[in-house]
Tab-separated table of C-alpha atoms in Angstrom:
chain	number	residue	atom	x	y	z
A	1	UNK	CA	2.105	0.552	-20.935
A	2	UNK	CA	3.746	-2.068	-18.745
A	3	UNK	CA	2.811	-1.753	-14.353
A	4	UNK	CA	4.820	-1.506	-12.039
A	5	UNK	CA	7.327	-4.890	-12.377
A	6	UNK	CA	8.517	-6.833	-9.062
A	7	UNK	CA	11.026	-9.054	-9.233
A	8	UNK	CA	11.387	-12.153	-8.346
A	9	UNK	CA	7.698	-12.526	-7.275
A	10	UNK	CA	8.465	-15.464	-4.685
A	11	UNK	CA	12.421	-15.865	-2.941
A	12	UNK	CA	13.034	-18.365	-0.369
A	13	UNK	CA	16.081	-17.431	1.310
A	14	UNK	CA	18.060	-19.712	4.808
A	15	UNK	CA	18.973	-17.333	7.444
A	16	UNK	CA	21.372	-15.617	7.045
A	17	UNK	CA	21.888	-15.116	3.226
A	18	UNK	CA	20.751	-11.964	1.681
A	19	UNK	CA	17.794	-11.064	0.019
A	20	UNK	CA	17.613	-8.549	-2.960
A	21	UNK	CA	14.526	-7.556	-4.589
A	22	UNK	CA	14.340	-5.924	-7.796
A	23	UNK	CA	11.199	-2.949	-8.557
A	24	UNK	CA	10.879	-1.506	-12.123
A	25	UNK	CA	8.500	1.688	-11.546
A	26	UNK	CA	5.803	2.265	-14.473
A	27	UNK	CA	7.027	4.442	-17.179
A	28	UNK	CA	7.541	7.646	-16.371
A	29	UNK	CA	7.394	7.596	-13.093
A	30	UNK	CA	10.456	8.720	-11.079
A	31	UNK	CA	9.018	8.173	-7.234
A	32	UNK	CA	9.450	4.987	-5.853
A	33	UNK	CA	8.014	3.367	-2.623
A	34	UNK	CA	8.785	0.377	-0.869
A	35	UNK	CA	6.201	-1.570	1.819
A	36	UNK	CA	6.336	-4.912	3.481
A	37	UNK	CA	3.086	-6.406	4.584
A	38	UNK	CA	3.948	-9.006	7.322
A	39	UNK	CA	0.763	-12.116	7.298
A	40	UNK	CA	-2.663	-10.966	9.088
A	41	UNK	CA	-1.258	-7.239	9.202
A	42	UNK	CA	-1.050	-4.066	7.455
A	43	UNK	CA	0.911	-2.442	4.840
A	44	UNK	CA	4.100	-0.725	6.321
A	45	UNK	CA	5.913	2.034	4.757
A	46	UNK	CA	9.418	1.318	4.443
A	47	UNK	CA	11.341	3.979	1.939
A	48	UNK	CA	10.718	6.205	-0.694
A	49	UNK	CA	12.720	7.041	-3.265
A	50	UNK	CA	13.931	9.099	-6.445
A	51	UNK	CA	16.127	7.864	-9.158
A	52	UNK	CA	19.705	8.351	-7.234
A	53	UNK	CA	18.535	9.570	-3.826
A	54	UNK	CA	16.653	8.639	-0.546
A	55	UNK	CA	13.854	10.927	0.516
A	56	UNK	CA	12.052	9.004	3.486
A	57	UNK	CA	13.622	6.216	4.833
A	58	UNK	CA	11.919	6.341	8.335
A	59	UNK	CA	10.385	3.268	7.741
A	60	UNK	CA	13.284	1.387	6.754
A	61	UNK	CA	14.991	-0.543	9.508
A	62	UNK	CA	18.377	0.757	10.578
A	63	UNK	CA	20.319	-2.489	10.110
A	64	UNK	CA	20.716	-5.049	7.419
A	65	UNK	CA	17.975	-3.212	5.465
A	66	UNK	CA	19.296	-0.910	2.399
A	67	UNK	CA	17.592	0.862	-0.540
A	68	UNK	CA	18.917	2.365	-3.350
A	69	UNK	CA	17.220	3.442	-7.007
A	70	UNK	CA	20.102	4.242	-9.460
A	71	UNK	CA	20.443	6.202	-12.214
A	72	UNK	CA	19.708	3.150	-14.410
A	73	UNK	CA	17.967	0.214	-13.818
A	74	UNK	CA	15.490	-0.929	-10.970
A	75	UNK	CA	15.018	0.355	-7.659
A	76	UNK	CA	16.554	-2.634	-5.172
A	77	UNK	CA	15.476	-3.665	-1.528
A	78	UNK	CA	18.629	-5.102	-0.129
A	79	UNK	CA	18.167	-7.288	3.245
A	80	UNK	CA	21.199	-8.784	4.668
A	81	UNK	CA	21.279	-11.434	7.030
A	82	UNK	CA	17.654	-12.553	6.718
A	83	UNK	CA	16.158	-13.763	9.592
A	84	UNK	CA	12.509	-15.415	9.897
A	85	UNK	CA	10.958	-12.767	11.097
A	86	UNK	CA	11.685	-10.975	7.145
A	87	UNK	CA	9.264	-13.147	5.730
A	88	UNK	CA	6.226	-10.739	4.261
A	89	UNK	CA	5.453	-9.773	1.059
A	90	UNK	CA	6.915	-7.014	-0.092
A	91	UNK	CA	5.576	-4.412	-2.613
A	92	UNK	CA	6.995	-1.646	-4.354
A	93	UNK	CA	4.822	1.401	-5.410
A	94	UNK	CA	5.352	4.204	-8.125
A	95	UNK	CA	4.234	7.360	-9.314
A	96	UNK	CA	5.007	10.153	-11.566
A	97	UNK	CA	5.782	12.731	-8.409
A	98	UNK	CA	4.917	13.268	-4.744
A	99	UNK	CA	1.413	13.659	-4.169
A	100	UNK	CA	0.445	11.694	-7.086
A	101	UNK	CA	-1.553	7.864	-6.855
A	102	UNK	CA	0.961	5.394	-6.075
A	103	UNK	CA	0.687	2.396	-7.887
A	104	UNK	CA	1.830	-1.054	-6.696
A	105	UNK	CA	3.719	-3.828	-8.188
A	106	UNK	CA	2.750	-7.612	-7.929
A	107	UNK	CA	4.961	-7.799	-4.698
A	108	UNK	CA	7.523	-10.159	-3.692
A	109	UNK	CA	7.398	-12.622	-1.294
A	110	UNK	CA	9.712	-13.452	0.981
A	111	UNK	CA	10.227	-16.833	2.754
A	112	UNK	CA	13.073	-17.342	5.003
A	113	UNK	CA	13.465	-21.101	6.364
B	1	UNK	CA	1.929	9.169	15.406
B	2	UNK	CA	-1.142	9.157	13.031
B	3	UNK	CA	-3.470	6.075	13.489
B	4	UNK	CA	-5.807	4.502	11.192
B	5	UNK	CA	-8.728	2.136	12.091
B	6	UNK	CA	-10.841	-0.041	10.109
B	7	UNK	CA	-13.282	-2.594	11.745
B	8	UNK	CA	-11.225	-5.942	10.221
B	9	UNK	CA	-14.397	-8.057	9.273
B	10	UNK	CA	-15.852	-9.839	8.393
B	11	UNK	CA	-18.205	-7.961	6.667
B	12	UNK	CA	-20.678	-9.964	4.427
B	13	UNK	CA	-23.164	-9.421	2.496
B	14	UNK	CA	-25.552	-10.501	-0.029
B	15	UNK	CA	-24.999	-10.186	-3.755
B	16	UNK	CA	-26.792	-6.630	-4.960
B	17	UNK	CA	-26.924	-5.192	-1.596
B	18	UNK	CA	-24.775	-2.318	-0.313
B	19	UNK	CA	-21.607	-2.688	1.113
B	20	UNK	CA	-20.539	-0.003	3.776
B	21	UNK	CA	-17.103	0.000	4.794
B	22	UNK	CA	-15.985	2.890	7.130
B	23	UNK	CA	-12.158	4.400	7.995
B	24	UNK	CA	-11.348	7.065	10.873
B	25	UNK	CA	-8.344	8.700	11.383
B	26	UNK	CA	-6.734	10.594	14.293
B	27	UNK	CA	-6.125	14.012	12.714
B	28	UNK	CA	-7.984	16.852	11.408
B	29	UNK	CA	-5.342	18.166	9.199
B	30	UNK	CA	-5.561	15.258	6.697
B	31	UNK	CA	-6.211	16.176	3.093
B	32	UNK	CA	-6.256	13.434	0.959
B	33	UNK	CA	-7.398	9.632	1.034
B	34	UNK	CA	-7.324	6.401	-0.355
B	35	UNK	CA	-9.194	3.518	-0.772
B	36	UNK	CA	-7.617	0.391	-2.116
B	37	UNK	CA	-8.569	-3.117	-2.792
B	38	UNK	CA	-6.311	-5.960	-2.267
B	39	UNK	CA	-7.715	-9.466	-3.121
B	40	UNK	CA	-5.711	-12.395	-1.138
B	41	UNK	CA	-2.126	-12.994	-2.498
B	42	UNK	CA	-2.429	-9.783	-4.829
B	43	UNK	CA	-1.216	-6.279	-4.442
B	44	UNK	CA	-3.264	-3.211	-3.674
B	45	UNK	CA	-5.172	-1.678	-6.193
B	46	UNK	CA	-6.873	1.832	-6.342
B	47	UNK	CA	-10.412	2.123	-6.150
B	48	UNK	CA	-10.367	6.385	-5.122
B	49	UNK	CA	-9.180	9.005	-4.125
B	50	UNK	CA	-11.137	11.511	-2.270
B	51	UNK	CA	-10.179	15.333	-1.481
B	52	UNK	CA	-13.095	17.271	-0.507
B	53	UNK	CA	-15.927	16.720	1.931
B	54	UNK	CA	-18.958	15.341	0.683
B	55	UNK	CA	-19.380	12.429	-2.152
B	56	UNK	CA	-17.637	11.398	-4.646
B	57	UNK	CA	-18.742	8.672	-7.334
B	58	UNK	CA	-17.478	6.305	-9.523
B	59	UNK	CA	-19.435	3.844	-10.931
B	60	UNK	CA	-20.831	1.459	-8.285
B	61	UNK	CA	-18.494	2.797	-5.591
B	62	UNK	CA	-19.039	6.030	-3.554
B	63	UNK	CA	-16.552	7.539	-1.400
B	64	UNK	CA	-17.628	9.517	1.313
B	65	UNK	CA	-15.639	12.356	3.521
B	66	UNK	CA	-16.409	14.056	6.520
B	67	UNK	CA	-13.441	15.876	8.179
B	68	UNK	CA	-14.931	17.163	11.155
B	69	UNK	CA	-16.616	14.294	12.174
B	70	UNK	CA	-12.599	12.568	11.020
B	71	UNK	CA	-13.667	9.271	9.150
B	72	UNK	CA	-13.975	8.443	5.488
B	73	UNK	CA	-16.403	5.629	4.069
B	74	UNK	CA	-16.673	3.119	0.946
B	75	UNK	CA	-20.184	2.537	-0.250
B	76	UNK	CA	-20.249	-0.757	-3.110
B	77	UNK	CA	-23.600	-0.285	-4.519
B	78	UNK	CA	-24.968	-3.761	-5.980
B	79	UNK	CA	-22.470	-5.864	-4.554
B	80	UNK	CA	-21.240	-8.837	-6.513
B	81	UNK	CA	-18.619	-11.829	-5.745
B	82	UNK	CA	-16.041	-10.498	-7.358
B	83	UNK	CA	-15.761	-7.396	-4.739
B	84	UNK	CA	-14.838	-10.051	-2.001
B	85	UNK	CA	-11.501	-8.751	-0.738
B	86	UNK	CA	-9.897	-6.913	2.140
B	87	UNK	CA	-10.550	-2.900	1.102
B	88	UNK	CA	-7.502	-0.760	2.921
B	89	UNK	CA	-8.188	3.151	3.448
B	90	UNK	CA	-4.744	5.105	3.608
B	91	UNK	CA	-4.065	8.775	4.373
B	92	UNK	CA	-0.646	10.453	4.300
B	93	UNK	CA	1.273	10.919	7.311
B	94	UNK	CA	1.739	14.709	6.549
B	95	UNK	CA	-0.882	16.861	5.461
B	96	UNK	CA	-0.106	17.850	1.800
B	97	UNK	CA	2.526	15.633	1.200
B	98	UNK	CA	1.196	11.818	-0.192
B	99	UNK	CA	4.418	9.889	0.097
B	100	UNK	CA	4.090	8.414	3.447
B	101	UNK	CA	0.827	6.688	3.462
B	102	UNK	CA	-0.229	5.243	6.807
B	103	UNK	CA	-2.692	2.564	6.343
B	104	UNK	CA	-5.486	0.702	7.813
B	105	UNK	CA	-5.186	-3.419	8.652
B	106	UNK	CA	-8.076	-3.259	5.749
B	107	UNK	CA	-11.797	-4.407	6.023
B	108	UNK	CA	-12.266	-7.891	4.707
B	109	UNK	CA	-15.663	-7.956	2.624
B	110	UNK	CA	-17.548	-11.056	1.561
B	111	UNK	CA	-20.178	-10.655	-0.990
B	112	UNK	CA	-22.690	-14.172	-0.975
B	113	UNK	CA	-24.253	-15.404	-4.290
């Protein structure tokens, strides 16, 4: 039974472009959680989400960032615009419903020259 | 806003001694909690769960929880190399609801041959 998959596990990105980052959850889990863990600091909640809809996206900041986790396919972390301060490694999380162990990808991370 | 706090380290010891590593957190109403491991460039991994007061025990790792005294601690009994890494305790943001974990900056353990 496959983990959670990340992809790609390292992007380097110039200001300015956009970032996307790609988050297969294990199988059969529908709950999907994104993070970003910025060097020398913590782990961050950024969204969670179900297939097709956004439940928590307090963590999420209100511009350039986007989340979405269709129907089919991944769950995607969309950044616009990428400045230098988006460089952290970002990990996606998944479990089979609220409440239950999240489980964490391999993480992507993000360099922006 | 709930707040973490781990002591960031270093903590080292020597190889088959205990390893204490200690979380508080600024609620009572807290439920559930977390403690991962998360070896440099990797992703979190679980190491337990606890629910109740009291101990909990798997293999060489306890988990200890005291709610009215609000902190939650990692014993590693017989401590080898390999369980060098930065341990993060995380609790959700809303009692009974696990999908917004708030997490510690992580304790940063070094086990010497």
């Amino acid at each position: 039974n496959a983990g959670v998959m990340q992809n790609p596990r390292h992007l380097v990105r110039r200001r300015g472009q956009e970032a996307r980052l790609r988050c297969s959850p294990m199988k059969g889990h529908s709950h999907v959680y994104w993070y970003r863990q910025l060097p020398e600091e913590g782990l961050k909640f950024m969204v969670y989400l179900q297939k097709e809809n956004i439940i928590d996206e307090s963590g999420m900041p209100k511009e350039r960032f986007s989340a979405e986790f269709p129907k089919e396919g991944p769950s995607i972390l969309r950044i616009q615009q990428v400045v230098r301060g988006d460089s952290a490694a970002y990990f996606c999380a998944s479990s089979p419903s609220v409440g239950e162990t999240q489980y964490f990808g391999p993480g992507t991370r993000l360099l922006v020259l | 806003q709930k707040e973490v706090e781990q002591n960031s380290g270093p903590l080292s010891v020597p190889e088959g001694a205990i390893a204490s590593l200690n979380c508080t957190y600024s609620d009572r109403v807290s439920q559930s909690f977390f403690w991962y491991r998360q070896y440099s460039g990797k992703s979190p991994e679980l190491i337990m769960s606890i629910y109740s007061n009291g101990d909990k025990e798997d293999g060489r790792f306890t988990a200890q929880l005291n709610k009215a005294s609000q902190y939650v601690s990692l014993l590693i009994r017989d401590s080898q190399p390999s369980d060098s890494a930065t341990y993060l305790c995380a609790v959700p943001e809303k009692a009974g609801n696990n999908r917004k974990l708030i997490w510690g900056l992580g304790t940063s353990l070094a086990v010497n041959p």
